[in-house]
Coordinates of C-alpha atoms in Angstrom, one line a residue:
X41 CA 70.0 127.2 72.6
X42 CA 73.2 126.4 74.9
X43 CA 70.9 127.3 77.6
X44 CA 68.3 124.5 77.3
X45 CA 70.6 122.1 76.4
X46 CA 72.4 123.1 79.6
X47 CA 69.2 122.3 81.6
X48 CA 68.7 118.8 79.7
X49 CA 72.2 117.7 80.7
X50 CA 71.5 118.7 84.1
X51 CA 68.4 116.9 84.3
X52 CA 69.9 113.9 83.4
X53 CA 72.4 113.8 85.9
X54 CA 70.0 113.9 88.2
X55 CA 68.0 110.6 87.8
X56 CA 68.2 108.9 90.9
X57 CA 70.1 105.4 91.0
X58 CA 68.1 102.6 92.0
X59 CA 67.9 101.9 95.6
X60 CA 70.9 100.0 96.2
X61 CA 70.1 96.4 98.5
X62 CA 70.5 96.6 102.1
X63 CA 73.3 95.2 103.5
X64 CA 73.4 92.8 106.2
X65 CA 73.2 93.9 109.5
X66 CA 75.7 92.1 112.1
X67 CA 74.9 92.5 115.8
X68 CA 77.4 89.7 117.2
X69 CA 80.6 91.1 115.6
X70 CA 84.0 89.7 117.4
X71 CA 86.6 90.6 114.9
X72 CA 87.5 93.9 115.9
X73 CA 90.3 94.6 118.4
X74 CA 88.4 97.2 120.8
X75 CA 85.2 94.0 121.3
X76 CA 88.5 91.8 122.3
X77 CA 90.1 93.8 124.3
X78 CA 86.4 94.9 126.0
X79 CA 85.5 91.3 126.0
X80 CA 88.5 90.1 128.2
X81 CA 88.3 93.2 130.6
X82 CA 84.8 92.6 130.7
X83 CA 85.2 88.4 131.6
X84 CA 88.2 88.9 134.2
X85 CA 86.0 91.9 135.9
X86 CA 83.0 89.8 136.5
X87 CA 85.0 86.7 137.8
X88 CA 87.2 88.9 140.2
X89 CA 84.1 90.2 141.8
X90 CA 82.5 87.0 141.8
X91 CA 85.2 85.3 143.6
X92 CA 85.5 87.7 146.4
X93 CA 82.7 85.9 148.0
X94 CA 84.2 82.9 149.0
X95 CA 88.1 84.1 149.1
X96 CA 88.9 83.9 153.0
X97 CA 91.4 86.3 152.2
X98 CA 93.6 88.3 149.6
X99 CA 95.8 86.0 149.4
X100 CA 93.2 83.2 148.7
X101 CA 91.2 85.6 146.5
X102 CA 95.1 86.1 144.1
X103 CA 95.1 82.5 143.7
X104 CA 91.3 81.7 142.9
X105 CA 91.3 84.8 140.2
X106 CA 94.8 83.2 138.8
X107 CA 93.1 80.0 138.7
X108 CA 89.7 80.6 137.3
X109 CA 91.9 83.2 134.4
X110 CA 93.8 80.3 133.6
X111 CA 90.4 78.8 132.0
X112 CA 88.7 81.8 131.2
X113 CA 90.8 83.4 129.5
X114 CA 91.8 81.0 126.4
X115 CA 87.4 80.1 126.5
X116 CA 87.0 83.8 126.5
X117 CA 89.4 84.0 123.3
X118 CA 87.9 80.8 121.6
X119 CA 84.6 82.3 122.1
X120 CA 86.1 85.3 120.1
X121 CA 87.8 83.3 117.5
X122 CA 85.0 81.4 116.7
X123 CA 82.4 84.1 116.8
X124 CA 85.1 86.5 114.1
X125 CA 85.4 82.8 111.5
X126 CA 81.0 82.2 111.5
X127 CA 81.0 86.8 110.9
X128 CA 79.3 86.0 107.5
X129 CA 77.4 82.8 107.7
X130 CA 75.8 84.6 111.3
X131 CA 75.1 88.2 109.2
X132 CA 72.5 86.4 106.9
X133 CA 70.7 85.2 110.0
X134 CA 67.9 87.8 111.5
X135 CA 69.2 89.6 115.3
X136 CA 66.9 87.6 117.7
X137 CA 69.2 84.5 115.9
X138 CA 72.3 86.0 115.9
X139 CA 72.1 86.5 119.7
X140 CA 71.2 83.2 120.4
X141 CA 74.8 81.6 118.5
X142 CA 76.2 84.2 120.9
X143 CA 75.0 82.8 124.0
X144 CA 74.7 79.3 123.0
X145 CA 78.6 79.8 121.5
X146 CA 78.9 81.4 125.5
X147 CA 77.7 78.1 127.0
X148 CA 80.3 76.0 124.8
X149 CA 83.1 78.4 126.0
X150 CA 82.0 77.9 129.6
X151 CA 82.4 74.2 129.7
X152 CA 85.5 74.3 127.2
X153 CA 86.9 75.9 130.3
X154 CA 85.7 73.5 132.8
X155 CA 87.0 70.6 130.7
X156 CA 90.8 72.5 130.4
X157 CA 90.3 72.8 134.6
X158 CA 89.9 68.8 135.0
X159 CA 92.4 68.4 132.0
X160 CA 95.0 69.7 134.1
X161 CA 94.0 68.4 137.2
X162 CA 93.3 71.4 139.0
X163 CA 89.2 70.7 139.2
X164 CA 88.4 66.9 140.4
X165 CA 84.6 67.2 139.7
X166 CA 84.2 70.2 137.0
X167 CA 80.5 71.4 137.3
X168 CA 79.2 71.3 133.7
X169 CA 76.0 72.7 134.1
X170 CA 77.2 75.5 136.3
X171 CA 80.1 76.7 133.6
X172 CA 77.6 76.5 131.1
X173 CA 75.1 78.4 132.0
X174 CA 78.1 80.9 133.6
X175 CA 79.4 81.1 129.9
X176 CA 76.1 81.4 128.6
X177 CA 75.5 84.7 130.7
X178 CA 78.8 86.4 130.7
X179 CA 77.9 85.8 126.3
X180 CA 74.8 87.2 126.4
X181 CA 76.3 90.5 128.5
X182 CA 78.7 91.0 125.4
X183 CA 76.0 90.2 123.4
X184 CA 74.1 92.8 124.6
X185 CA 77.2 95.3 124.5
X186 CA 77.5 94.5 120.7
X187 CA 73.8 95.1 119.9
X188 CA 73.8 98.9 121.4
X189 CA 77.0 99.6 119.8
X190 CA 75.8 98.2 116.2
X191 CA 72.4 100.5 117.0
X192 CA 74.5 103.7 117.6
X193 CA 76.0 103.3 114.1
X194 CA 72.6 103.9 112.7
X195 CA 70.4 107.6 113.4
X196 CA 68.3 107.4 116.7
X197 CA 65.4 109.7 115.2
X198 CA 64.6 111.8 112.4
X199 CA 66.0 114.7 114.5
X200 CA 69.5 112.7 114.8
X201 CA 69.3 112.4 110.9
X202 CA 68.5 115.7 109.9
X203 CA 71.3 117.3 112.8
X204 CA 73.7 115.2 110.4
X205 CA 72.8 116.3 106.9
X206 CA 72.9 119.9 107.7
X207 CA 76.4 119.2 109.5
X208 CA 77.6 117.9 106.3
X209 CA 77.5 120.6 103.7
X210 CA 76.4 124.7 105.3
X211 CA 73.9 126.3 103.6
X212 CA 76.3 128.9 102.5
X213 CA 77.8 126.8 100.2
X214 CA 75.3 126.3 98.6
X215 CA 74.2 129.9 98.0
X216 CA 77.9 130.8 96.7
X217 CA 77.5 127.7 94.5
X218 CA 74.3 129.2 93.2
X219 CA 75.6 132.7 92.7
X220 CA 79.4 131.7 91.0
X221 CA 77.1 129.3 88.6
X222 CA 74.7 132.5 87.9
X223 CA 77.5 135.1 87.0
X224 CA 78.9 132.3 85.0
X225 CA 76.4 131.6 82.8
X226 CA 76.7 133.7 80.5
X227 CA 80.0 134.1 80.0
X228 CA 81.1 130.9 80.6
X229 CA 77.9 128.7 80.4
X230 CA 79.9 125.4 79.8
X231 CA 81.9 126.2 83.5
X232 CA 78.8 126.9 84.9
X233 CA 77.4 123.4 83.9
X234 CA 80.3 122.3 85.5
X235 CA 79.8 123.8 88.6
X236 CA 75.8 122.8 88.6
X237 CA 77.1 119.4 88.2
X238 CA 79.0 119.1 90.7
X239 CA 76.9 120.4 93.1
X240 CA 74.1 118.0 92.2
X241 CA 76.9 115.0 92.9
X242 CA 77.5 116.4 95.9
X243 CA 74.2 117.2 97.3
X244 CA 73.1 113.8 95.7
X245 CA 75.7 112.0 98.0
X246 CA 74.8 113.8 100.9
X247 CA 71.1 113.2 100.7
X248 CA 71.2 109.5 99.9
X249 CA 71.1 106.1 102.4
X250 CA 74.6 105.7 102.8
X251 CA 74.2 102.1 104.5
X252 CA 77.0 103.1 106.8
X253 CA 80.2 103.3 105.1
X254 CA 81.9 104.7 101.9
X255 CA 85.6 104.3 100.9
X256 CA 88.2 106.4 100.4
X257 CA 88.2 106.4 96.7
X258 CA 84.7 107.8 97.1
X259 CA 85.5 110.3 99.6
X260 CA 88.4 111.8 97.6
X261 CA 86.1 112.2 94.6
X262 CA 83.4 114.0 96.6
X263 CA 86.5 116.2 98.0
X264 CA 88.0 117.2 94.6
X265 CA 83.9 117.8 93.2
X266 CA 83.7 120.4 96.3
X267 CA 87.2 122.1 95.7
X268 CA 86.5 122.3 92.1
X269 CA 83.5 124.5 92.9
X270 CA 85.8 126.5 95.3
X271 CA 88.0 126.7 93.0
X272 CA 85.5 128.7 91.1
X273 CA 84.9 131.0 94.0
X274 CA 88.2 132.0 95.0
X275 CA 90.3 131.5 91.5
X276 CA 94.1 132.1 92.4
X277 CA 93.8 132.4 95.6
X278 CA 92.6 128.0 96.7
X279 CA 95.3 126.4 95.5
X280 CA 95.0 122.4 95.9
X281 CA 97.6 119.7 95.9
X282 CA 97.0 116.0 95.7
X283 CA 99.3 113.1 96.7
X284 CA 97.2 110.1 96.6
X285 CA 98.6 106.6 97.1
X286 CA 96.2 104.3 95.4
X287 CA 96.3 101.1 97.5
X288 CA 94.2 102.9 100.1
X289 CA 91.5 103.6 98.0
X290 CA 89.6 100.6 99.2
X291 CA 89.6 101.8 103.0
X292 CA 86.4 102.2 104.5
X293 CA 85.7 105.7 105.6
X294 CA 82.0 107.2 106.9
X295 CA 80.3 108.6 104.3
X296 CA 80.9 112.3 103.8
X297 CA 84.1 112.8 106.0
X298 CA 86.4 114.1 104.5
X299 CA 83.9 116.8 102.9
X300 CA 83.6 119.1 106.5
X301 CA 87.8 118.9 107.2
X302 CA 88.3 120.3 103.1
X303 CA 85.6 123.0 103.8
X304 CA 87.3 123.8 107.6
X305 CA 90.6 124.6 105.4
X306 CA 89.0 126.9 102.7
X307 CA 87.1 128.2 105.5
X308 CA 89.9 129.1 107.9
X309 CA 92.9 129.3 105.5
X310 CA 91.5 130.6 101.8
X311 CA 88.6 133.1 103.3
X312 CA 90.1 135.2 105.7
X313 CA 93.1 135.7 103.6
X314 CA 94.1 138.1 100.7
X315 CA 96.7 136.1 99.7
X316 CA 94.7 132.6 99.7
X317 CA 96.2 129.5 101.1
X318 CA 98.0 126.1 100.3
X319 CA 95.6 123.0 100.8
X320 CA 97.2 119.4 100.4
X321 CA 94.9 115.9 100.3
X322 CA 97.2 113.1 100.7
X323 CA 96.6 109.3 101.1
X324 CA 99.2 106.8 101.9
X325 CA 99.4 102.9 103.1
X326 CA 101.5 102.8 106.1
X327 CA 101.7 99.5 107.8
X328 CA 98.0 97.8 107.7
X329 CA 96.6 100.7 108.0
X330 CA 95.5 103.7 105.9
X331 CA 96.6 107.2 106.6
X332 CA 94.5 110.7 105.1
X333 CA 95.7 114.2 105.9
X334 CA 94.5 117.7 104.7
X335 CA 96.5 120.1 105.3
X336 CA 96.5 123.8 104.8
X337 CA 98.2 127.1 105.6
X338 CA 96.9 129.6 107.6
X339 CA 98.4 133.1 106.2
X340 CA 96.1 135.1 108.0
X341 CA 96.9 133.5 111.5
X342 CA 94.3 131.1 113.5
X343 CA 91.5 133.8 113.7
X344 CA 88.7 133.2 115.5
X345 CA 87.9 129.3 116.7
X346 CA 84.5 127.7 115.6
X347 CA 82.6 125.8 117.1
X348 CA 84.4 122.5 116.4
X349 CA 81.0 120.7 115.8
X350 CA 82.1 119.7 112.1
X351 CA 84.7 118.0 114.0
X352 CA 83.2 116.4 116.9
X353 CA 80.7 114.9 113.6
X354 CA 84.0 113.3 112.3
X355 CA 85.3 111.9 115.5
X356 CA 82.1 110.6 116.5
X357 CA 81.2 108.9 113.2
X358 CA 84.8 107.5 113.0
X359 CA 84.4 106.1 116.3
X360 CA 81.6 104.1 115.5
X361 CA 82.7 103.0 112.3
X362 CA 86.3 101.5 113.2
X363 CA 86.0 101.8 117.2
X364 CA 89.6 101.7 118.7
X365 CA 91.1 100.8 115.3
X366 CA 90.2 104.7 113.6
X367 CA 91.4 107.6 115.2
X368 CA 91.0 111.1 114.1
X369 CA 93.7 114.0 115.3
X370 CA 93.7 117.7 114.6
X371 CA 97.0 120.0 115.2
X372 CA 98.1 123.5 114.4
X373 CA 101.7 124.2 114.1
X374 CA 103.5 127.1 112.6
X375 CA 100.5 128.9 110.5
X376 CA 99.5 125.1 109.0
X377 CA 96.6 123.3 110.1
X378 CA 96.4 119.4 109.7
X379 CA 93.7 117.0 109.9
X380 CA 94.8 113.4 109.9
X381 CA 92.9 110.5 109.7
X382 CA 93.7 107.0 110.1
X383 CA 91.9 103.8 109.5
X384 CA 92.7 100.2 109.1
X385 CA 92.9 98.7 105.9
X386 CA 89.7 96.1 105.0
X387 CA 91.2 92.4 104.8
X388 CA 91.2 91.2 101.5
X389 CA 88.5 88.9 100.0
X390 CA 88.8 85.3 100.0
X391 CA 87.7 83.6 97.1

């Protein structure tokens, strides 16, 4: 019976995959251009308010913070520099370890910019133990910094984690999965296998430990898996363009992002509209950097505005995932809705 053997092929699809290894968790992480520029604001800050104290004016505190940024500065950017070129020896080492290279990589930096101070004559007795133990401490701030900002990638509480998977795919779409599979199957049982298919991928994906990141590649697959059950739903009326450059492939993404911003345009352009809409997924390598839009018309005009949580999801997890270097921007113009991501591109491996 086509039926049963339906069911069996289903069934093996959904064998889980072994668990995959944990990756390697890096607290003291230096290479990324929002920690530099946070890193430098955050030295000069501390030093200007630290020098007010024995400045016998403004004119005296100018010249002591020009002075003391002429050494702090390049051991503020060594400390960087070397902290980015140890990233993987230091992610193998447990967190109480890896903050301790930080601060002990601080104290270095503090007397590397004593030492440039009597280099250039503008110190006559450089006090060692007192640059040290000020590098060590100004470290151990950023240290600190990096720490909470590598625990807000992960979910706070089971409440945080649950609040996520149910912003990832509405139970709706699940129960018009379930109802286009039903009327299928007997007319149609091989496109209802389809459908069942990909909706076990799908929920799969979303229920799985992510470890933090996913790629493009993967997030494009997930998209055309829900649009090809879409598809389903609203025949004629979703119909989907792709212009994918594949030399972005490789760029990381958070998992399940691009999912919520293909569902916001079948949502807002396909439903509401007798006509349907036009959707458009496009990738392309622009610079360093990878670039992802959806796009889609809106014949039926804006119509009410949501919530915008989906969206506030996306911009948050982006954020925590590439900081300064991902942004995430929405616009409407002329009846067509874009969403456009944009992401560095991940360096490539040495061998």
């Amino acid at each position: 019976m086509k039926d049963s053997q339906i069911l069996s092929t289903l069934t093996d699809r959904w064998v889980p995959p072994p668990a995959p290894v944990p990756a390697p968790v890096l607290v003291f992480d230096a290479c990324e251009v929002g920690v530099i520029l946070r890193a430098v604001l955050y030295v000069e800050a501390v030093l200007a308010v630290a020098l007010m104290y024995g400045a016998g004016g403004p004119a005296d505190w100018i010249a002591a913070v020009a002075l003391a940024t002429g050494a702090a500065l390049p051991a503020t950017l060594l400390w960087l520099v070397v902290g980015c070129a140890l990233k993987r020896p230091l992610a193998r080492l447990g967190a109480a370890a890896q903050m301790s290279a930080g601060v002990a990589l601080g104290a270095l930096a503090g007397v590397y910019a004593a030492g440039m101070l009597a280099l250039t004559g503008l110190l006559a007795s450089p006090a060692w133990l007192a640059s040290a133990c000020t590098g060590a401490l100004l470290a151990a701030g950023l240290v600190a910094g990096l720490m909470w900002r590598a625990r807000g990638r992960l979910p706070a509480a089971t409440t945080a984690r649950l609040a996520e998977l149910q912003a990832r795919i509405r139970p709706h779409f699940l129960f018009n999965t379930l109802n286009s599979a039903i009327a299928l199957v007997r007319e149609e049982p091989a496109k209802a296998e389809e459908v069942l298919a990909d909706l076990s991928d799908l929920f799969r994906h979303a229920l799985a430990d992510q470890q933090g990141a996913s790629t493009v590649g993967q997030e494009i697959e997930l998209a055309r898996r829900y649009l090809a059950i879409e598809q389903v739903r609203f025949g004629e009326r979703l119909r989907v363009e792709w212009a994918l450059d594949p030399r972005v492939r490789a760029a990381r993404l958070p998992p399940l992002i691009l999912q919520p911003l293909v569902e916001n345009a079948v949502i807002h352009g396909v439903e509401p509209s007798t006509r349907g809409a036009q959707l458009r997924v496009s990738t392309q390598l622009r610079g360093g950097r990878a670039l992802i839009k959806v796009t889609n018309s809106v014949p039926a005009g804006q119509g009410r505005a949501g919530h915008g949580i989906a969206l506030a999801n996306v911009r948050d997890r982006l954020r925590l995932l590439h900081d300064l270097q991902g942004s995430f921007r929405t616009a409407l113009v002329d009846d067509v809705y874009q969403a456009r991501i944009e992401v560095p591109m991940p360096a490539p491996e040495r061998s």
